[in-house]
Short mmCIF file of C-alpha atoms and ligand atoms in Angstrom, two decimals:
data_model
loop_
_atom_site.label_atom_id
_atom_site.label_comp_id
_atom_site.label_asym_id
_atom_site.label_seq_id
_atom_site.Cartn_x
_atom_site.Cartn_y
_atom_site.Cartn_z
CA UNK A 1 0.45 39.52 13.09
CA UNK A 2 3.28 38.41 10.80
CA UNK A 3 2.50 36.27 8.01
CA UNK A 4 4.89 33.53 8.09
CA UNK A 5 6.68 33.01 4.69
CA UNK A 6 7.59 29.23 3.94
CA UNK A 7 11.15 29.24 4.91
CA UNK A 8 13.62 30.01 7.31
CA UNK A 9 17.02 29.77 7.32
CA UNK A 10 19.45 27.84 10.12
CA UNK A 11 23.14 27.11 10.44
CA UNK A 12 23.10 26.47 6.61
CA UNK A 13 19.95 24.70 5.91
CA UNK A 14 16.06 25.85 5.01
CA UNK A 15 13.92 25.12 7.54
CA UNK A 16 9.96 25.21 7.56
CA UNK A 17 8.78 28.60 9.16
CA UNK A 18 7.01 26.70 12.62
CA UNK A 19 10.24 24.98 13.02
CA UNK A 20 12.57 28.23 13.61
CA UNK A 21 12.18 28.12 17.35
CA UNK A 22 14.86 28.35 20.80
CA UNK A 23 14.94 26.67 23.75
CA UNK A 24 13.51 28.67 26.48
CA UNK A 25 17.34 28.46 28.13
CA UNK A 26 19.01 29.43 25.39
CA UNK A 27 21.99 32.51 26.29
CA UNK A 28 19.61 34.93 24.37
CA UNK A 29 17.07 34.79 25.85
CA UNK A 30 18.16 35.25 29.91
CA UNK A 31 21.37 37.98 28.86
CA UNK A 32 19.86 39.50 25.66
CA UNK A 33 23.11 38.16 23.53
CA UNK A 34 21.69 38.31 20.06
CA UNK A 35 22.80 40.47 16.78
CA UNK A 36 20.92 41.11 13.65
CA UNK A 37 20.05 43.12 10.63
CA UNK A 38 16.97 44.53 9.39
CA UNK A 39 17.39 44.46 5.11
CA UNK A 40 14.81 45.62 2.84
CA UNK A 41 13.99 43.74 -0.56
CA UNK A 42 12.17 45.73 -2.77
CA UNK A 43 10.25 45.05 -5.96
CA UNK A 44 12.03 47.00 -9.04
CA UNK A 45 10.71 46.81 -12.74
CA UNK A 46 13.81 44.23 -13.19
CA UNK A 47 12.75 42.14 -10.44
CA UNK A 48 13.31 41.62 -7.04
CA UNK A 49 16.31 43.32 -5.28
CA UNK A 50 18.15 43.67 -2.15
CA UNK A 51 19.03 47.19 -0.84
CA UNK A 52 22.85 47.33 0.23
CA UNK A 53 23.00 43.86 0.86
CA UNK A 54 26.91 43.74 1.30
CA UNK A 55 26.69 46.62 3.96
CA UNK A 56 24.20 44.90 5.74
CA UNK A 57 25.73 41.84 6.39
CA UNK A 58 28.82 43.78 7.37
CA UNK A 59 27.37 45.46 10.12
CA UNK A 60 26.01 41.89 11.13
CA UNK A 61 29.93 40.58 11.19
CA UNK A 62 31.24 43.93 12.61
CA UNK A 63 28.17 43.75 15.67
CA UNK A 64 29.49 39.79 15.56
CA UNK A 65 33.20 40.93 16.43
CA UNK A 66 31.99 43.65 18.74
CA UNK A 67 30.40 40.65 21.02
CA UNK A 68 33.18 38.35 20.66
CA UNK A 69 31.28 35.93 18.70
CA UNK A 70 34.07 33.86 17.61
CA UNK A 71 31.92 30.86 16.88
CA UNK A 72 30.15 32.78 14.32
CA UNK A 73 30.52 30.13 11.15
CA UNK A 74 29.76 32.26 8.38
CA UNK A 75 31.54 34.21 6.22
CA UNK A 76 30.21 37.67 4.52
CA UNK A 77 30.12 36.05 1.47
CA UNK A 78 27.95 32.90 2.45
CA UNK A 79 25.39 35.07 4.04
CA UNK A 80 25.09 37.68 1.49
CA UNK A 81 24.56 34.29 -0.54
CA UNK A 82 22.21 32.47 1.66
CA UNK A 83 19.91 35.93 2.33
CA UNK A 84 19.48 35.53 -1.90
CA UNK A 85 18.45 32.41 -1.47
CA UNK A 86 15.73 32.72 1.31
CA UNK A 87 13.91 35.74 -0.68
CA UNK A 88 14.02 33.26 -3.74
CA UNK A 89 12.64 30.42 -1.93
CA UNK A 90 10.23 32.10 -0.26
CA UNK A 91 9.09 33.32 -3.67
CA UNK A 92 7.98 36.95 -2.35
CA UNK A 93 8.57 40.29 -4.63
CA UNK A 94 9.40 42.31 -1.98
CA UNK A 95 9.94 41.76 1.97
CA UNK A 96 11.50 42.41 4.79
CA UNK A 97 14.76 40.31 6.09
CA UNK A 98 15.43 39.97 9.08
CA UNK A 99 19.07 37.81 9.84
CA UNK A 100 19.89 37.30 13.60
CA UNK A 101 22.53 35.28 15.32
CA UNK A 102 22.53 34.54 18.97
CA UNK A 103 24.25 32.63 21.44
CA UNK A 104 22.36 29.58 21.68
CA UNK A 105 21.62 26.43 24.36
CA UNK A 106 24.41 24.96 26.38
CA UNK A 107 25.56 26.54 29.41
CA UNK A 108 24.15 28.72 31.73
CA UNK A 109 26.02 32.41 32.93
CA UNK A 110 26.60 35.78 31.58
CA UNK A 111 29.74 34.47 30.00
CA UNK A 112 28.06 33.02 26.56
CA UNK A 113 31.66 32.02 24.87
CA UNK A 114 30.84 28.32 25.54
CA UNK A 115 27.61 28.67 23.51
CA UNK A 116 27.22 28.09 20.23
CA UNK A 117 26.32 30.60 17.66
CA UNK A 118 23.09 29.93 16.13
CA UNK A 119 22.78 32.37 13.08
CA UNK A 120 19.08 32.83 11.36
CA UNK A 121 17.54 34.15 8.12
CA UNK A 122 14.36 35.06 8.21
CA UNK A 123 11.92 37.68 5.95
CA UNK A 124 8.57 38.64 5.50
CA UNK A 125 6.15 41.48 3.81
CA UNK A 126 6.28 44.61 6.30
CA UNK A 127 4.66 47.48 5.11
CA UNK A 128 4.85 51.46 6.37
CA UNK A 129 6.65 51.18 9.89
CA UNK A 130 5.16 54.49 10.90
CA UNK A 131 2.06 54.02 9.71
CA UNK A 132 0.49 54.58 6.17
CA UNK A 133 0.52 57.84 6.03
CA UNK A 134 3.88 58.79 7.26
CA UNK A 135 5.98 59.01 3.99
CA UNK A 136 3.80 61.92 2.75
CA UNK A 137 2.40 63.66 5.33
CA UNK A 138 4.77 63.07 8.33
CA UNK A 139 4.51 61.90 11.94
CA UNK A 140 4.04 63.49 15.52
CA UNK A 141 6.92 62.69 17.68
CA UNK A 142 8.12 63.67 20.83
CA UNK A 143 11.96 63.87 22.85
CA UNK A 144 12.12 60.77 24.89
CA UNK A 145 11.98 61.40 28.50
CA UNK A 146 15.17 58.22 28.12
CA UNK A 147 18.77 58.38 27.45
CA UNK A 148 19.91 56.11 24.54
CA UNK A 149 22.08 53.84 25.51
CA UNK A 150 25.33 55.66 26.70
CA UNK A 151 29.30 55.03 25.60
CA UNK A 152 30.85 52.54 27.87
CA UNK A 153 27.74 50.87 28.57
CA UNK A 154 26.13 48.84 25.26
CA UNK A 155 28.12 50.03 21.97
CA UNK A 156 25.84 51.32 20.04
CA UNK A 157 27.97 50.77 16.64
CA UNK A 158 26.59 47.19 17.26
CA UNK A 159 23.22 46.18 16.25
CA UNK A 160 22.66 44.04 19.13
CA UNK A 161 19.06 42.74 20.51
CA UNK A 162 20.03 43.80 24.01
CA UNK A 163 19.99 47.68 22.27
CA UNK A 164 16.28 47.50 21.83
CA UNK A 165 15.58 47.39 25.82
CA UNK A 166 16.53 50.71 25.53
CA UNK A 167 14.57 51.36 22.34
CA UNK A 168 11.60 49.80 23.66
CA UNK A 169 11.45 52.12 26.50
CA UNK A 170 11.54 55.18 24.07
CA UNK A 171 8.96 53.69 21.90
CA UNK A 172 6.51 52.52 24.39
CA UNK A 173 6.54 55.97 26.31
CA UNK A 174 6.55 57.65 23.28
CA UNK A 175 3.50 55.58 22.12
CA UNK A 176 1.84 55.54 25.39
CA UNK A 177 1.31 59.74 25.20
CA UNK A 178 0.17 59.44 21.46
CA UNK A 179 2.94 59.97 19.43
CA UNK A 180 4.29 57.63 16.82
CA UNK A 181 8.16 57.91 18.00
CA UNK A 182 10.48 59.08 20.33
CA UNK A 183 13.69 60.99 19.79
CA UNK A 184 16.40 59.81 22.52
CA UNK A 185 19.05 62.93 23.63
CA UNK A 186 22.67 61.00 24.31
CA UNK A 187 24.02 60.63 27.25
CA UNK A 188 25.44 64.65 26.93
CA UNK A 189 21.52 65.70 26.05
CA UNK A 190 22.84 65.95 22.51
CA UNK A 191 20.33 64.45 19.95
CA UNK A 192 21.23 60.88 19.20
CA UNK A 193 18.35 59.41 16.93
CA UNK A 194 14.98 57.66 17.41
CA UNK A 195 14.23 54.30 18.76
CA UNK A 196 14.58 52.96 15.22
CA UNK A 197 15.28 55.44 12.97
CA UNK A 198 18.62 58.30 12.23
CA UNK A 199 17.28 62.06 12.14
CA UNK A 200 18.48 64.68 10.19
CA UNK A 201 17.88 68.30 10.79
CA UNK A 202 17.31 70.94 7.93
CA UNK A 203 18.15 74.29 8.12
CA UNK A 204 18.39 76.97 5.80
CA UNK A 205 19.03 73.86 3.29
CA UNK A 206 21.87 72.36 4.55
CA UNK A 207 21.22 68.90 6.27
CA UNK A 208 23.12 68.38 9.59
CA UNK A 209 22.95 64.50 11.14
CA UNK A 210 24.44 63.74 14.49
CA UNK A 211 27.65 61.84 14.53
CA UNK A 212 28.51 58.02 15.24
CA UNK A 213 29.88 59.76 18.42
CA UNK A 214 26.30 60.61 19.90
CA UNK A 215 25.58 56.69 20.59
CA UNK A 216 23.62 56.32 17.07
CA UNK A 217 23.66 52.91 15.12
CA UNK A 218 25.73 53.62 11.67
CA UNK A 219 22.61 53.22 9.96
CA UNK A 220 23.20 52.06 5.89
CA UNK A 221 19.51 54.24 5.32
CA UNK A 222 21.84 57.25 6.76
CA UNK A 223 24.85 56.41 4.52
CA UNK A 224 22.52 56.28 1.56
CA UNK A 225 21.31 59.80 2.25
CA UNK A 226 24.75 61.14 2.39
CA UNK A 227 25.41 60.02 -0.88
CA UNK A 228 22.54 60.68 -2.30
CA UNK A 229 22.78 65.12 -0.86
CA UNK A 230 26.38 64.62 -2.28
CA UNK A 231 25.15 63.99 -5.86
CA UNK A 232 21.42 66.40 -5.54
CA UNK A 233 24.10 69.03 -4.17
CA UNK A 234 22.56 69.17 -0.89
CA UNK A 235 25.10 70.26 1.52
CA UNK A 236 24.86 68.23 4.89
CA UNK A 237 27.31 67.39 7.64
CA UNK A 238 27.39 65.69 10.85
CA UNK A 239 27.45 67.88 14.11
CA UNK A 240 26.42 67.48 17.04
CA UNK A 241 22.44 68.51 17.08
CA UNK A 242 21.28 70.33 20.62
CA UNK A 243 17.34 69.22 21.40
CA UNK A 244 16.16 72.69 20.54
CA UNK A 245 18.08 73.03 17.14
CA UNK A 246 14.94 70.45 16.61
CA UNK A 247 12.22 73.02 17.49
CA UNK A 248 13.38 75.75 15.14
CA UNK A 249 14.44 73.46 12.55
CA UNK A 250 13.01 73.71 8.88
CA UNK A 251 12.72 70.13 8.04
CA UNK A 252 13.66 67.12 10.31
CA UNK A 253 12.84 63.81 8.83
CA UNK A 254 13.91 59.92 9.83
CA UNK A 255 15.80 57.38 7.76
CA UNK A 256 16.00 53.61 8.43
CA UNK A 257 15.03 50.58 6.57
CA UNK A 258 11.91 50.45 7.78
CA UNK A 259 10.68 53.78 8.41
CA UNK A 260 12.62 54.36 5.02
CA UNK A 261 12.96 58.45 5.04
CA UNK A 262 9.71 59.85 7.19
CA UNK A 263 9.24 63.74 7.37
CA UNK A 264 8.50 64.34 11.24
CA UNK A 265 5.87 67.26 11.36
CA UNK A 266 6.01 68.32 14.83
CA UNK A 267 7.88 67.37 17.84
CA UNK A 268 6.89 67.76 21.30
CA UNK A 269 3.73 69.08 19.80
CA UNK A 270 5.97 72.22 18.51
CA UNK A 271 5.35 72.06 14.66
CA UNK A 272 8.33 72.25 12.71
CA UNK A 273 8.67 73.98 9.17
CA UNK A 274 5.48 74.06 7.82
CA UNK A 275 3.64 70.92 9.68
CA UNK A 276 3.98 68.79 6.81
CA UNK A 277 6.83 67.14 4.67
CA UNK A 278 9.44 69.61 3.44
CA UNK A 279 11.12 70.25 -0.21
CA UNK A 280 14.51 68.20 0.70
CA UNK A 281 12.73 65.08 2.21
CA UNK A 282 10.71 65.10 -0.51
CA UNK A 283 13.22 65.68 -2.95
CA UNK A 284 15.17 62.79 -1.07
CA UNK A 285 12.64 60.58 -0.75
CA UNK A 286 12.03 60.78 -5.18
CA UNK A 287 15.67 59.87 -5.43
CA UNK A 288 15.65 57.15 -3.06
CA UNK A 289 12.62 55.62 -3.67
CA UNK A 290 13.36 55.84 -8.22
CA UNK A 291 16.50 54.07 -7.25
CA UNK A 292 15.05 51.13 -5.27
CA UNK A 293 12.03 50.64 -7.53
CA UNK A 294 14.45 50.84 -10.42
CA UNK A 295 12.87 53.96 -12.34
CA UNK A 296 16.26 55.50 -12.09
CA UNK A 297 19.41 53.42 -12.57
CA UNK A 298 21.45 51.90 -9.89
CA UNK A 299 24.44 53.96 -10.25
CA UNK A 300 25.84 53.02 -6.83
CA UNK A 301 25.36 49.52 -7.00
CA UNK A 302 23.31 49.44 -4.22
CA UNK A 303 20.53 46.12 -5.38
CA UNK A 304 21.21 42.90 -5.79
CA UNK A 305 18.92 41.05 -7.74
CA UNK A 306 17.10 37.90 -6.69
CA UNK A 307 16.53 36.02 -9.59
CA UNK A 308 12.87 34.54 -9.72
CA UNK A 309 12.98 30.80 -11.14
CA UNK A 310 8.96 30.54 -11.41
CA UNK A 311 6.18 32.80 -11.77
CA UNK A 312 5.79 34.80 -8.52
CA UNK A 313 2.85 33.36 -6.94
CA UNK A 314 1.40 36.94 -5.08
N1 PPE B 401 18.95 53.55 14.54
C1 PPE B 401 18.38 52.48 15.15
C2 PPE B 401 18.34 52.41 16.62
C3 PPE B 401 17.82 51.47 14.35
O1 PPE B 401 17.26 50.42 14.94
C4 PPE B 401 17.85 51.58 12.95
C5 PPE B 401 17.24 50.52 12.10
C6 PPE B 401 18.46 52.71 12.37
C7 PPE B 401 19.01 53.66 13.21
C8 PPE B 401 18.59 52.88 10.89
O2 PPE B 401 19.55 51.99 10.37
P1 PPE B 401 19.45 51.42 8.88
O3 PPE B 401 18.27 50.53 8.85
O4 PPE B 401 20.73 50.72 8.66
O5 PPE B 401 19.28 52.60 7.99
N2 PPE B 401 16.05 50.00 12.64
C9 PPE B 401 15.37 48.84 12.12
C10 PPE B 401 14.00 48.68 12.73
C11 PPE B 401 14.03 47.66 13.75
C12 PPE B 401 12.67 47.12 14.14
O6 PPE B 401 12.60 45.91 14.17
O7 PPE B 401 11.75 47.88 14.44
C13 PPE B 401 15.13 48.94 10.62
O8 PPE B 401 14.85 50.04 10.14
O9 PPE B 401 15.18 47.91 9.97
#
């Protein structure tokens, strides 16, 4: 169950938590006409800060555009603002934010234009999104018996809620046969990513990452990594990853907010590598993780800080 924090965010003004709800005929909720973000805050020895705030909310504009939400009121720069805000008023060292704007109540039909935009900010403590142990030991997934979402049908360069249909179905198989995620094969059977998550294949220690081209969101975790290989000297590239490329693979490991970057330890019950987290996840995850929790400096100016005005209550 979440744990409500005490405020949420609306058109411009905090709202109490239990008052952040729809109407029931809202365009959202009948056509699936929503966009969001998913932003980590994390708790650094300096404070609270935002991971690749900036990004975030530009994805959110870009998946805006995509959609033609034209009545979207607020600019990058307000949101970025407001999203500093709601972590501060909510008083909470490190959570998980969650903006969203969807096409509210007014008319009825597929064509939402006439709707307005209702835009939320909303965040809360989230903790391991593949389970506790899945950072150091890695997780059992299998290839989803589902396509992801294929070009010319739901753009997957947009983070929209109508997206996660398709990444329920993944998930929900993938959870139903015991496995804690599902890999999706594009509409070619090239690997595309997981329901939730990029993947990233090791082998012979260079990193290869399917391209924007294989229906994947451009996930900001998966820009990070990039970077990050480009300064540790890792070489990595994106090609185009066929399914059993994943069998034989050294390493293969997930990145995404939530599911941060997981080590995957067999797939389709085939055990890849060594059946346990490999030397370049690990070596990415120490990187990542002293960078967020401020050990190492932010030399890509990837936090912004929340400033705490009283003594952080838990
Ligand atoms: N692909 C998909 C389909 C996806 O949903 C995410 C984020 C990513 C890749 C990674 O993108 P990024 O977070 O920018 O590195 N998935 C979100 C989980 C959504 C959920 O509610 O569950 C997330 O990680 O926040």
């Amino acid at each position: 169950m979440l744990t409500p924090t005490a405020r949420i965010w609306r058109n411009g003004e905090f709202i109490p938590w239990d008052e952040a709800k729809i109407h029931v005929l809202s365009h959202v909720v009948s056509y699936g006409s929503s966009v969001f973000e998913g932003i980590r805050c994390y708790e650094t020895v300096g404070g609270p800060a935002i991971f690749r705030l900036r990004e975030h909310v530009r994805r959110m504009v870009d998946s805006a555009k995509i959609y033609r939400m034209d009545n979207f009121r607020f600019s990058p720069e307000e949101l970025a603002e407001a999203i500093v805000e709601l972590v501060r008023v909510n008083n909470l060292r490190s959570c998980y934010i969650r903006p969203i704007a969807l096409r509210g109540y007014g008319e009825m039909g597929v064509n939402g234009t006439k709707n307005p935009t209702d835009v939320y900010l909303a965040c809360w403590e989230w903790g391991k999104y593949l389970g506790p142990e899945a950072l150091a030991e890695g997780v059992d997934v299998c290839v989803s018996s589902w396509t992801r979402i294929a070009p010319n049908t739901l753009p997957a360069l947009a983070k929209a809620g109508a997206n996660y249909m398709n990444s329920q179905l993944i998930k929900m198989e993938a959870v139903a046969n015991g496995y804690s995620e599902g890999i999706a094969l594009d509409a070619s059977g090239y690997v595309s990513e997981g329901s939730g998550e990029n993947i990233f294949v090791v082998r012979d220690g260079k990193i290869i990452t399917p391209p924007l081209g294989t229906s994947v969101l451009p996930g900001i975790t998966r820009d990070s990594i990039v970077t990050l290989c480009g300064d540790l000297g890792i070489p990595i590239s994106e090609q185009m990853v066929p399914r059993e490329l994943l069998y034989i693979a050294d390493e293969v490991f997930f990145s995404g907010t939530a599911a941060e970057i997981t080590p995957i330890r067999s797939i389709d019950r085939i055990t890849i590598g060594k059946g346990h987290r490999g030397p370049i996840a690990e070596k990415l995850q120490n990187e990542f993780f002293s960078i967020v929790n401020g050990a190492k400096p932010d030399r890509y100016g990837w936090l912004t800080p929340v400033e705490v005005r009283q003594p952080v209550a838990r």
